Amino acid sequence: MREPSEAGVGAARPTLGEDPGGPLVLLGNFEVEDHWAEGELGLPRPPFSGGRAVVNRLDELALLLAGPGDHVVLKAPPDDDWLAYLRSLGVRLPGILAVRDQDPGRTVGEDAVEDTALKAELARLAEGGARLWPHGVSRVEERLAGLTGLRLATAPAAVCKAVNSKIYSRGLNAEYGLRQPEGRTCQDLDEFADACLWARERLGRGGTVVLKDAFGVSGKGVLVVAETAALDRVQRMITRRAERQGRRDLALLVEEWVAKRADLNYQFTVGRDGTVRFDFVREALTEGGVHAGHWMPPHLTDRQQSQVREAAAVLGRRLAADGYFGVVGVDAMVDPDGGLYPVVEINARNNMSTYQERLRSTLLADAAGTALAGHFPLRPARPVPFAELRDRLRGLLFDTGTGTGFLVNDFATVNAAATRPDRPEGPFDGRLYGITVAASRQEATALHRAVADRLGDLSRPGGTRTGEPHRERSTT
C-alpha cells in the first residue's frame, strides 16, 4: 500500500487560504444537528438511546482523516491492538488525546468541555498554532475553542446552522433553478397550514408526501405520509405543541416523495478566500433515509458528473458569499430515467465520506479498483476486543500485498453501548465500520458478505446492502 501521505489528508483539509500544513485538532462530534435544532420547532426528537452511544463513538473515524502532525480528541483511548493493526498497514497516526471521564450520551465535544486536564493540553496546542476542526460547529465547539484558545478552522456556529437548514437548501434550489421535488417550506404555522392544504391535494391524487425537520439527520426528523388522516393527525400535533409554547414559528419542510434510482453524496471545500475546490462524488447507500455506506467510484455518466460539478460551483460561491468556509457535503439523487436532483440537502460540515478520503486515496491505487464503505450491525453479549475480531476475520482483512480486503476504520462503535450506565445485563447493539476493497463491485459484494458470515453470532439482522442501489421512493 502506498504511504497514507498528505495527498490524502490534504484533499479534505478545510483551511484553504491559510497554511495547508498547519496542525489541526480534529473533533468527531457527529450529529451536531441536534445542537443546531435546539430552540427550533420541528418534528419530535427521540430520547437518548444505545444508538446515540454508538453514534457518539464515530469520533474514532477522525483518526484516519488526521495527518501525522495533527491531534484527535476521542471519548476514550482506542484499542491498542486496533492501533497496531493500522500501523501494520503503514498508516501514520496522529497524536491522540482522550477524555478522562466520558459520558456515552454526550458528544466528544461536550465531554471535552468538562475535562479540565484535556482543556489544558488543548491550550498548549493552541499556543503552537493548532486550529480546531470539528465534524461541525455548534455553540459547544465554539465554547471549547474559547476555553482553550484554539482558533476554529471552519466558519462560526451561527453561519453553520443557517446554511445547514433544509429551508436554506430549498431556497437556493429555487433561486438558481436547480431541480428539486415539489414542496413547501414552513417557517410559521400559517405556512404550515398552506403546506398541508397542498399536501392533501397530492395525497388525494394518490401521491405520498414527506415532512422534514429542517435540522434532521440520519433518518431522524423525517416522516413519510401516505394518507390524509395521518397528515391531519400530524398537523394537529405540531400546531398544538407550538400553541402550548405560545409560538408560531416552525422549521419544517413538506415535500413530494419522488422516485429515485440512486443516492449520491459529493463534497467540495470552500476556502476563506472564497475559492471553491471540488473534492469527489460518491454513490451513497441509504436504508430508510439513514446513511448505510458508499460505493467508490460511483457509476455516473459524464453528463451526471458534469452536472454535479456545476452544482458544486454554484453552491460554493453562494456559501462563500453567505460567510461559510470549510468542507461541504451535498446529498443528491438520480431519478429512474437518469435525471439528477443535484441538491437534496446541504451538509456544511464533515460527512461520512470525508473520513474515507485519506484511505481511498491510498487503497485504490488501481483506477479499476472498487471500494464499499459500510457497517455491520452487531449484537454481542459482552465487550469484544479487537484481537478477537481480527482472529475471526483472518484471511479477509485488508492485505497490503494484494491491495484488497476489509479494513476496519472505526472499532470503538463495536462496544460503545456496553458502557451505558442504564444498560441492562445481556446483549447490546454495536456496529463495525470498515471499507471493503476489491477489483470489482461483484467481488466487493462477495467479500462484504463473507465478512458478515464470519461475524456470525456477533451479528444481528440488517446492515449495509451490498448490491446495486435499490429502487424506492425517497428524498433523503
Short mmCIF file of C-alpha atoms in Angstrom, two decimals:
data_model
loop_
_atom_site.label_atom_id
_atom_site.label_comp_id
_atom_site.label_asym_id
_atom_site.label_seq_id
_atom_site.Cartn_x
_atom_site.Cartn_y
_atom_site.Cartn_z
CA MET A 1 0.00 0.00 0.00
CA ARG A 2 1.23 3.49 -0.74
CA GLU A 3 2.06 5.65 2.25
CA PRO A 4 -1.07 7.48 3.57
CA SER A 5 0.53 10.82 2.80
CA GLU A 6 -0.52 14.42 2.87
CA ALA A 7 -2.04 13.91 -0.61
CA GLY A 8 -4.87 12.02 1.00
CA VAL A 9 -5.14 14.22 4.04
CA GLY A 10 -4.90 17.47 2.10
CA ALA A 11 -7.83 16.53 -0.12
CA ALA A 12 -10.15 17.19 2.81
CA ARG A 13 -8.40 19.83 4.91
CA PRO A 14 -10.69 22.85 5.38
CA THR A 15 -8.02 25.54 5.63
CA LEU A 16 -7.69 26.93 2.10
CA GLY A 17 -6.24 30.44 2.33
CA GLU A 18 -4.11 29.53 5.37
CA ASP A 19 -1.11 27.27 5.92
CA PRO A 20 -2.41 23.94 4.50
CA GLY A 21 0.14 22.03 6.53
CA GLY A 22 -0.62 23.71 9.86
CA PRO A 23 -1.56 21.40 12.75
CA LEU A 24 -5.22 20.63 13.34
CA VAL A 25 -7.12 19.24 16.31
CA LEU A 26 -9.92 17.04 15.00
CA LEU A 27 -13.16 16.50 16.89
CA GLY A 28 -15.69 13.93 15.66
CA ASN A 29 -18.82 15.47 17.17
CA PHE A 30 -21.30 13.58 15.00
CA GLU A 31 -24.96 14.62 14.82
CA VAL A 32 -24.09 18.22 15.61
CA GLU A 33 -27.52 18.90 14.08
CA ASP A 34 -29.02 18.15 17.49
CA HIS A 35 -27.44 21.36 18.77
CA TRP A 36 -28.45 23.35 15.68
CA ALA A 37 -32.03 22.18 16.26
CA GLU A 38 -32.14 23.46 19.84
CA GLY A 39 -34.89 26.06 20.19
CA GLU A 40 -36.40 25.15 16.79
CA LEU A 41 -39.89 23.70 16.47
CA GLY A 42 -39.90 20.77 14.07
CA LEU A 43 -40.80 17.11 14.33
CA PRO A 44 -40.43 15.38 17.72
CA ARG A 45 -36.91 14.17 18.57
CA PRO A 46 -36.23 10.71 20.04
CA PRO A 47 -34.75 10.44 23.54
CA PHE A 48 -31.25 9.19 24.28
CA SER A 49 -30.72 5.50 23.46
CA GLY A 50 -27.98 2.95 22.95
CA GLY A 51 -27.91 4.07 19.33
CA ARG A 52 -26.79 7.52 20.43
CA ALA A 53 -23.92 5.99 22.39
CA VAL A 54 -22.77 4.19 19.23
CA VAL A 55 -23.05 7.31 17.07
CA ASN A 56 -21.00 9.29 19.58
CA ARG A 57 -18.13 6.80 19.14
CA LEU A 58 -17.92 7.62 15.45
CA ASP A 59 -15.42 10.13 16.82
CA GLU A 60 -12.79 7.44 16.17
CA LEU A 61 -13.20 7.91 12.39
CA ALA A 62 -11.22 11.13 12.74
CA LEU A 63 -8.04 9.11 13.38
CA LEU A 64 -7.92 8.16 9.70
CA LEU A 65 -8.65 11.68 8.46
CA ALA A 66 -5.98 13.43 10.50
CA GLY A 67 -2.39 13.74 9.36
CA PRO A 68 0.60 12.60 11.43
CA GLY A 69 1.22 16.18 12.61
CA ASP A 70 -2.37 16.61 13.85
CA HIS A 71 -4.15 15.59 17.06
CA VAL A 72 -7.52 13.90 17.55
CA VAL A 73 -9.70 14.20 20.64
CA LEU A 74 -11.54 10.96 21.47
CA LYS A 75 -14.07 9.92 24.08
CA ALA A 76 -11.79 7.09 25.24
CA PRO A 77 -8.38 5.62 24.32
CA PRO A 78 -8.57 3.31 21.28
CA ASP A 79 -7.99 -0.43 21.49
CA ASP A 80 -4.20 -0.94 21.39
CA ASP A 81 -4.45 -3.93 19.05
CA TRP A 82 -6.54 -1.90 16.59
CA LEU A 83 -3.91 0.83 16.55
CA ALA A 84 -1.20 -1.79 15.99
CA TYR A 85 -3.25 -3.20 13.10
CA LEU A 86 -3.45 0.23 11.47
CA ARG A 87 0.28 0.80 11.90
CA SER A 88 0.95 -2.58 10.31
CA LEU A 89 -0.74 -1.25 7.17
CA GLY A 90 1.61 1.72 7.07
CA VAL A 91 -0.90 4.23 8.47
CA ARG A 92 0.87 7.12 10.22
CA LEU A 93 -1.41 8.05 13.11
CA PRO A 94 -1.91 11.49 14.67
CA GLY A 95 -1.50 12.38 18.31
CA ILE A 96 -4.36 11.08 20.46
CA LEU A 97 -5.97 12.98 23.33
CA ALA A 98 -8.61 11.05 25.29
CA VAL A 99 -11.30 12.35 27.63
CA ARG A 100 -10.77 11.16 31.22
CA ASP A 101 -14.40 10.59 32.17
CA GLN A 102 -16.63 10.26 29.10
CA ASP A 103 -20.41 10.06 29.20
CA PRO A 104 -21.86 7.75 26.48
CA GLY A 105 -24.76 10.15 25.99
CA ARG A 106 -22.54 13.15 25.26
CA THR A 107 -20.65 14.04 22.11
CA VAL A 108 -16.88 14.18 22.35
CA GLY A 109 -17.11 17.98 22.26
CA GLU A 110 -19.43 18.03 25.26
CA ASP A 111 -17.08 15.68 27.10
CA ALA A 112 -14.06 17.82 26.25
CA VAL A 113 -15.65 21.00 27.61
CA GLU A 114 -15.98 19.30 31.01
CA ASP A 115 -12.42 17.89 31.13
CA THR A 116 -10.06 20.38 32.83
CA ALA A 117 -6.86 18.45 32.13
CA LEU A 118 -7.75 17.94 28.47
CA LYS A 119 -8.51 21.64 28.05
CA ALA A 120 -5.05 22.43 29.40
CA GLU A 121 -3.49 20.10 26.80
CA LEU A 122 -5.51 21.75 24.04
CA ALA A 123 -4.42 25.19 25.25
CA ARG A 124 -0.79 24.12 24.84
CA LEU A 125 -1.53 23.02 21.27
CA ALA A 126 -3.24 26.35 20.62
CA GLU A 127 -0.07 28.16 21.69
CA GLY A 128 1.73 26.20 18.97
CA GLY A 129 -0.71 27.46 16.31
CA ALA A 130 -3.09 24.49 16.15
CA ARG A 131 -6.64 25.06 14.89
CA LEU A 132 -9.82 23.17 15.85
CA TRP A 133 -11.50 21.17 13.07
CA PRO A 134 -14.80 19.75 14.39
CA HIS A 135 -17.16 17.49 12.45
CA GLY A 136 -19.48 20.50 12.58
CA VAL A 137 -19.53 23.73 14.58
CA SER A 138 -22.18 24.46 17.19
CA ARG A 139 -22.15 26.53 20.37
CA VAL A 140 -20.40 23.60 22.12
CA GLU A 141 -17.38 23.64 19.80
CA GLU A 142 -17.23 27.44 19.92
CA ARG A 143 -17.17 27.23 23.71
CA LEU A 144 -14.35 24.66 23.60
CA ALA A 145 -12.40 26.93 21.27
CA GLY A 146 -12.92 29.87 23.59
CA LEU A 147 -11.86 27.90 26.68
CA THR A 148 -8.67 26.61 25.08
CA GLY A 149 -7.59 29.40 22.73
CA LEU A 150 -7.89 27.14 19.67
CA ARG A 151 -8.97 29.00 16.54
CA LEU A 152 -11.73 27.36 14.53
CA ALA A 153 -10.62 26.03 11.14
CA THR A 154 -14.16 26.47 9.78
CA ALA A 155 -16.97 29.02 9.91
CA PRO A 156 -18.67 30.08 13.18
CA ALA A 157 -21.69 28.27 14.59
CA ALA A 158 -24.33 30.81 13.55
CA VAL A 159 -23.26 30.60 9.91
CA CYS A 160 -23.01 26.81 10.02
CA LYS A 161 -26.50 26.50 11.45
CA ALA A 162 -28.00 28.86 8.87
CA VAL A 163 -26.56 27.10 5.81
CA ASN A 164 -27.31 23.61 7.13
CA SER A 165 -31.05 24.23 7.32
CA LYS A 166 -33.03 22.31 4.70
CA ILE A 167 -35.03 25.52 4.27
CA TYR A 168 -31.81 27.20 3.10
CA SER A 169 -31.22 24.36 0.62
CA ARG A 170 -34.69 24.66 -0.91
CA GLY A 171 -34.27 28.40 -1.19
CA LEU A 172 -31.01 28.06 -3.13
CA ASN A 173 -32.54 25.48 -5.45
CA ALA A 174 -35.37 27.85 -6.25
CA GLU A 175 -33.07 30.84 -6.66
CA TYR A 176 -30.67 29.11 -9.05
CA GLY A 177 -33.18 26.94 -10.88
CA LEU A 178 -31.80 23.64 -9.58
CA ARG A 179 -34.23 20.75 -9.91
CA GLN A 180 -35.91 19.64 -6.69
CA PRO A 181 -39.09 17.80 -5.62
CA GLU A 182 -42.20 19.94 -5.37
CA GLY A 183 -42.73 21.16 -1.85
CA ARG A 184 -43.20 23.95 0.63
CA THR A 185 -41.06 25.46 3.39
CA CYS A 186 -42.77 26.16 6.71
CA GLN A 187 -41.29 28.85 8.91
CA ASP A 188 -44.52 29.58 10.77
CA LEU A 189 -47.92 27.98 11.43
CA ASP A 190 -49.60 29.82 8.55
CA GLU A 191 -47.07 28.46 6.04
CA PHE A 192 -47.53 25.02 7.58
CA ALA A 193 -51.31 25.21 7.16
CA ASP A 194 -50.87 26.18 3.50
CA ALA A 195 -48.37 23.34 3.01
CA CYS A 196 -50.82 20.85 4.50
CA LEU A 197 -53.52 22.01 2.06
CA TRP A 198 -51.05 21.47 -0.78
CA ALA A 199 -50.12 18.04 0.62
CA ARG A 200 -53.77 16.93 0.92
CA GLU A 201 -54.22 17.67 -2.77
CA ARG A 202 -51.21 15.44 -3.57
CA LEU A 203 -52.45 12.69 -1.29
CA GLY A 204 -55.88 12.88 -2.90
CA ARG A 205 -54.25 12.08 -6.25
CA GLY A 206 -52.56 9.01 -4.81
CA GLY A 207 -49.20 10.61 -4.08
CA THR A 208 -47.03 10.44 -0.98
CA VAL A 209 -45.51 13.33 0.92
CA VAL A 210 -42.71 13.62 3.45
CA LEU A 211 -42.35 16.06 6.35
CA LYS A 212 -38.76 17.01 7.16
CA ASP A 213 -37.29 18.68 10.19
CA ALA A 214 -35.08 21.50 8.93
CA PHE A 215 -32.20 20.14 11.04
CA GLY A 216 -32.92 16.41 10.88
CA VAL A 217 -30.10 13.92 10.32
CA SER A 218 -29.63 10.16 9.84
CA GLY A 219 -33.31 9.44 9.28
CA LYS A 220 -34.42 11.42 12.35
CA GLY A 221 -36.87 14.22 11.70
CA VAL A 222 -38.37 12.59 8.60
CA LEU A 223 -41.98 11.46 8.46
CA VAL A 224 -43.49 9.83 5.37
CA VAL A 225 -47.25 10.35 5.00
CA ALA A 226 -49.44 8.44 2.53
CA GLU A 227 -52.93 9.11 3.94
CA THR A 228 -54.88 12.30 4.62
CA ALA A 229 -55.93 11.12 8.10
CA ALA A 230 -52.30 10.67 9.09
CA LEU A 231 -51.45 14.16 7.81
CA ASP A 232 -54.32 15.63 9.82
CA ARG A 233 -53.03 13.99 13.00
CA VAL A 234 -49.52 15.30 12.44
CA GLN A 235 -50.78 18.81 11.70
CA ARG A 236 -52.83 18.86 14.91
CA MET A 237 -49.90 17.57 16.98
CA ILE A 238 -47.41 20.13 15.63
CA THR A 239 -49.87 23.01 15.83
CA ARG A 240 -50.92 22.23 19.40
CA ARG A 241 -47.33 21.90 20.57
CA ALA A 242 -46.45 25.29 19.11
CA GLU A 243 -49.53 26.93 20.61
CA ARG A 244 -48.83 25.44 24.06
CA GLN A 245 -45.46 27.18 23.92
CA GLY A 246 -47.01 30.43 22.75
CA ARG A 247 -45.11 30.28 19.47
CA ARG A 248 -45.96 30.43 15.78
CA ASP A 249 -42.50 29.83 14.30
CA LEU A 250 -41.57 26.47 12.77
CA ALA A 251 -38.61 24.88 10.96
CA LEU A 252 -40.18 22.27 8.67
CA LEU A 253 -40.48 21.25 5.03
CA VAL A 254 -43.28 19.36 3.29
CA GLU A 255 -42.22 17.72 0.03
CA GLU A 256 -43.46 15.27 -2.55
CA TRP A 257 -41.80 11.86 -2.22
CA VAL A 258 -40.23 11.11 -5.57
CA ALA A 259 -38.81 8.06 -7.31
CA LYS A 260 -35.07 7.52 -7.39
CA ARG A 261 -32.56 5.08 -8.81
CA ALA A 262 -29.55 6.07 -6.73
CA ASP A 263 -28.38 8.37 -3.95
CA LEU A 264 -25.25 10.46 -4.35
CA ASN A 265 -23.01 12.37 -2.00
CA TYR A 266 -20.48 14.88 -3.26
CA GLN A 267 -18.03 17.09 -1.44
CA PHE A 268 -16.36 20.42 -2.12
CA THR A 269 -14.34 22.74 0.07
CA VAL A 270 -14.85 26.50 0.37
CA GLY A 271 -11.72 28.46 1.28
CA ARG A 272 -11.58 31.52 3.47
CA ASP A 273 -10.84 33.47 0.30
CA GLY A 274 -13.97 32.16 -1.44
CA THR A 275 -12.09 29.58 -3.54
CA VAL A 276 -14.22 26.51 -4.31
CA ARG A 277 -12.44 23.16 -4.73
CA PHE A 278 -14.40 20.10 -5.91
CA ASP A 279 -13.25 17.04 -3.94
CA PHE A 280 -15.23 13.96 -5.05
CA VAL A 281 -18.61 12.37 -5.70
CA ARG A 282 -19.72 9.01 -4.35
CA GLU A 283 -22.70 6.73 -4.73
CA ALA A 284 -24.40 6.56 -1.35
CA LEU A 285 -26.28 3.64 0.14
CA THR A 286 -29.26 4.57 2.31
CA GLU A 287 -31.79 2.49 4.21
CA GLY A 288 -34.94 4.21 5.39
CA GLY A 289 -33.28 7.59 4.94
CA VAL A 290 -30.30 6.55 7.08
CA HIS A 291 -26.78 6.53 5.67
CA ALA A 292 -25.52 2.96 5.22
CA GLY A 293 -22.37 3.32 3.13
CA HIS A 294 -20.72 4.42 -0.11
CA TRP A 295 -19.55 2.91 -3.37
CA MET A 296 -16.27 4.29 -4.68
CA PRO A 297 -16.10 5.14 -7.54
CA PRO A 298 -19.75 5.85 -8.43
CA HIS A 299 -21.47 4.67 -11.59
CA LEU A 300 -22.25 8.01 -13.24
CA THR A 301 -22.35 9.24 -16.81
CA ASP A 302 -20.13 12.08 -17.98
CA ARG A 303 -23.20 14.33 -18.06
CA GLN A 304 -24.12 13.48 -14.47
CA GLN A 305 -20.54 14.09 -13.35
CA SER A 306 -20.60 17.46 -15.10
CA GLN A 307 -23.94 18.42 -13.52
CA VAL A 308 -22.63 17.59 -10.05
CA ARG A 309 -19.54 19.74 -10.54
CA GLU A 310 -21.60 22.62 -11.90
CA ALA A 311 -23.94 22.47 -8.89
CA ALA A 312 -20.95 22.41 -6.53
CA ALA A 313 -19.51 25.52 -8.15
CA VAL A 314 -22.83 27.39 -7.83
CA LEU A 315 -23.36 26.33 -4.22
CA GLY A 316 -19.77 27.03 -3.23
CA ARG A 317 -19.89 30.60 -4.49
CA ARG A 318 -23.13 31.26 -2.65
CA LEU A 319 -21.97 29.65 0.60
CA ALA A 320 -18.83 31.78 0.47
CA ALA A 321 -20.94 34.91 -0.08
CA ASP A 322 -23.01 33.95 2.98
CA GLY A 323 -19.90 33.70 5.15
CA TYR A 324 -19.24 29.97 5.13
CA PHE A 325 -15.86 28.34 4.63
CA GLY A 326 -14.87 24.72 5.17
CA VAL A 327 -15.97 21.29 3.98
CA VAL A 328 -19.40 20.92 2.37
CA GLY A 329 -21.18 17.65 1.60
CA VAL A 330 -24.29 17.61 -0.59
CA ASP A 331 -26.83 14.80 -0.91
CA ALA A 332 -28.27 14.31 -4.38
CA MET A 333 -30.42 11.75 -6.23
CA VAL A 334 -30.62 10.15 -9.64
CA ASP A 335 -34.16 9.50 -10.86
CA PRO A 336 -35.20 6.28 -12.67
CA ASP A 337 -34.56 7.92 -16.06
CA GLY A 338 -31.07 9.11 -15.15
CA GLY A 339 -32.07 12.69 -14.38
CA LEU A 340 -30.42 14.44 -11.46
CA TYR A 341 -31.77 16.13 -8.36
CA PRO A 342 -28.46 17.92 -7.65
CA VAL A 343 -29.29 19.26 -4.18
CA VAL A 344 -31.49 17.28 -1.81
CA GLU A 345 -29.78 18.88 1.17
CA ILE A 346 -26.58 20.70 2.06
CA ASN A 347 -24.43 19.42 4.91
CA ALA A 348 -21.94 22.19 5.58
CA ARG A 349 -19.77 20.04 7.82
CA ASN A 350 -17.77 16.84 7.50
CA ASN A 351 -19.65 13.86 6.10
CA MET A 352 -19.12 10.12 6.43
CA SER A 353 -17.38 10.19 3.06
CA THR A 354 -14.96 12.87 4.32
CA TYR A 355 -13.46 10.34 6.73
CA GLN A 356 -12.89 7.82 3.94
CA GLU A 357 -10.92 10.11 1.65
CA ARG A 358 -7.45 9.62 3.08
CA LEU A 359 -7.78 5.82 2.86
CA ARG A 360 -9.48 5.96 -0.53
CA SER A 361 -6.53 7.82 -1.99
CA THR A 362 -4.16 5.09 -0.79
CA LEU A 363 -6.26 1.92 -1.12
CA LEU A 364 -7.48 2.45 -4.67
CA ALA A 365 -4.08 2.55 -6.30
CA ASP A 366 -5.54 0.79 -9.35
CA ALA A 367 -8.03 3.03 -11.19
CA ALA A 368 -10.14 -0.07 -11.89
CA GLY A 369 -10.46 -0.88 -8.19
CA THR A 370 -13.69 -0.62 -6.22
CA ALA A 371 -14.35 0.10 -2.57
CA LEU A 372 -17.50 -0.32 -0.49
CA ALA A 373 -17.61 1.64 2.76
CA GLY A 374 -20.26 0.46 5.17
CA HIS A 375 -21.03 -1.04 8.55
CA PHE A 376 -22.22 -4.28 10.11
CA PRO A 377 -24.83 -4.22 12.89
CA LEU A 378 -23.71 -6.38 15.81
CA ARG A 379 -25.34 -7.79 18.92
CA PRO A 380 -22.53 -9.02 21.19
CA ALA A 381 -23.27 -10.43 24.65
CA ARG A 382 -20.05 -8.95 26.08
CA PRO A 383 -17.39 -6.42 25.03
CA VAL A 384 -15.33 -7.78 22.13
CA PRO A 385 -11.59 -6.92 21.95
CA PHE A 386 -10.11 -6.15 18.55
CA ALA A 387 -7.76 -9.14 18.81
CA GLU A 388 -10.77 -11.47 18.86
CA LEU A 389 -12.36 -9.69 15.91
CA ARG A 390 -9.07 -9.84 13.99
CA ASP A 391 -8.92 -13.60 14.53
CA ARG A 392 -12.49 -14.03 13.30
CA LEU A 393 -11.69 -12.11 10.12
CA ARG A 394 -8.29 -13.65 9.47
CA GLY A 395 -7.75 -14.02 5.72
CA LEU A 396 -10.39 -11.38 4.90
CA LEU A 397 -8.69 -8.31 6.32
CA PHE A 398 -7.02 -5.83 4.00
CA ASP A 399 -3.69 -7.03 2.66
CA THR A 400 -1.07 -4.52 1.58
CA GLY A 401 0.37 -7.01 -0.88
CA THR A 402 -2.81 -7.64 -2.87
CA GLY A 403 -4.39 -4.23 -2.22
CA THR A 404 -7.71 -5.94 -1.42
CA GLY A 405 -9.63 -6.95 1.69
CA PHE A 406 -11.68 -5.47 4.53
CA LEU A 407 -10.18 -2.59 6.51
CA VAL A 408 -11.65 -1.64 9.90
CA ASN A 409 -11.81 2.16 10.10
CA ASP A 410 -13.78 2.51 13.36
CA PHE A 411 -13.66 -0.09 16.12
CA ALA A 412 -14.98 1.90 19.11
CA THR A 413 -18.57 1.58 17.81
CA VAL A 414 -18.49 -2.19 18.42
CA ASN A 415 -18.54 -1.85 22.21
CA ALA A 416 -19.84 1.72 22.68
CA ALA A 417 -23.25 0.76 24.07
CA ALA A 418 -21.69 -1.65 26.58
CA THR A 419 -20.58 1.37 28.65
CA ARG A 420 -24.07 2.82 29.10
CA PRO A 421 -24.84 3.06 32.83
CA ASP A 422 -28.54 2.35 32.21
CA ARG A 423 -27.90 -0.74 30.08
CA PRO A 424 -29.44 -3.97 31.39
CA GLU A 425 -27.29 -7.08 31.55
CA GLY A 426 -27.09 -9.06 28.34
CA PRO A 427 -26.53 -8.36 24.65
CA PHE A 428 -26.17 -4.80 23.38
CA ASP A 429 -26.24 -3.18 19.95
CA GLY A 430 -23.00 -2.24 18.24
CA ARG A 431 -21.61 -1.60 14.77
CA LEU A 432 -18.40 -2.43 12.98
CA TYR A 433 -17.34 0.14 10.35
CA GLY A 434 -14.97 -0.66 7.51
CA ILE A 435 -14.04 -0.37 3.85
CA THR A 436 -14.06 -3.40 1.55
CA VAL A 437 -11.62 -3.10 -1.34
CA ALA A 438 -11.74 -5.40 -4.39
CA ALA A 439 -11.27 -5.39 -8.16
CA SER A 440 -14.99 -5.04 -8.94
CA ARG A 441 -18.34 -4.38 -7.32
CA GLN A 442 -19.22 -8.05 -7.62
CA GLU A 443 -16.06 -9.09 -5.78
CA ALA A 444 -16.51 -6.34 -3.16
CA THR A 445 -20.07 -7.53 -2.56
CA ALA A 446 -18.94 -11.13 -2.12
CA LEU A 447 -16.18 -10.12 0.29
CA HIS A 448 -18.56 -7.93 2.27
CA ARG A 449 -20.92 -10.87 2.69
CA ALA A 450 -18.04 -13.11 3.70
CA VAL A 451 -17.17 -10.65 6.48
CA ALA A 452 -20.80 -10.71 7.66
CA ASP A 453 -20.73 -14.52 7.73
CA ARG A 454 -17.51 -14.57 9.78
CA LEU A 455 -19.02 -12.19 12.32
CA GLY A 456 -21.56 -14.95 12.91
CA ASP A 457 -23.05 -14.92 16.38
CA LEU A 458 -21.98 -11.28 16.88
CA SER A 459 -24.27 -10.16 14.07
CA ARG A 460 -27.87 -9.09 14.10
CA PRO A 461 -30.19 -8.93 11.05
CA GLY A 462 -29.84 -5.95 8.71
CA GLY A 463 -26.81 -3.97 7.67
CA THR A 464 -25.40 -2.37 4.60
CA ARG A 465 -26.96 -3.52 1.37
CA THR A 466 -24.28 -4.63 -0.99
CA GLY A 467 -25.96 -4.95 -4.38
CA GLU A 468 -26.80 -2.29 -6.90
CA PRO A 469 -28.67 0.70 -5.39
CA HIS A 470 -32.24 -0.34 -4.73
CA ARG A 471 -35.24 1.40 -6.22
CA GLU A 472 -37.54 3.14 -3.78
CA ARG A 473 -39.36 6.40 -3.31
CA SER A 474 -37.39 8.76 -1.15
CA THR A 475 -35.93 12.21 -0.93
CA THR A 476 -33.46 11.60 1.90
#
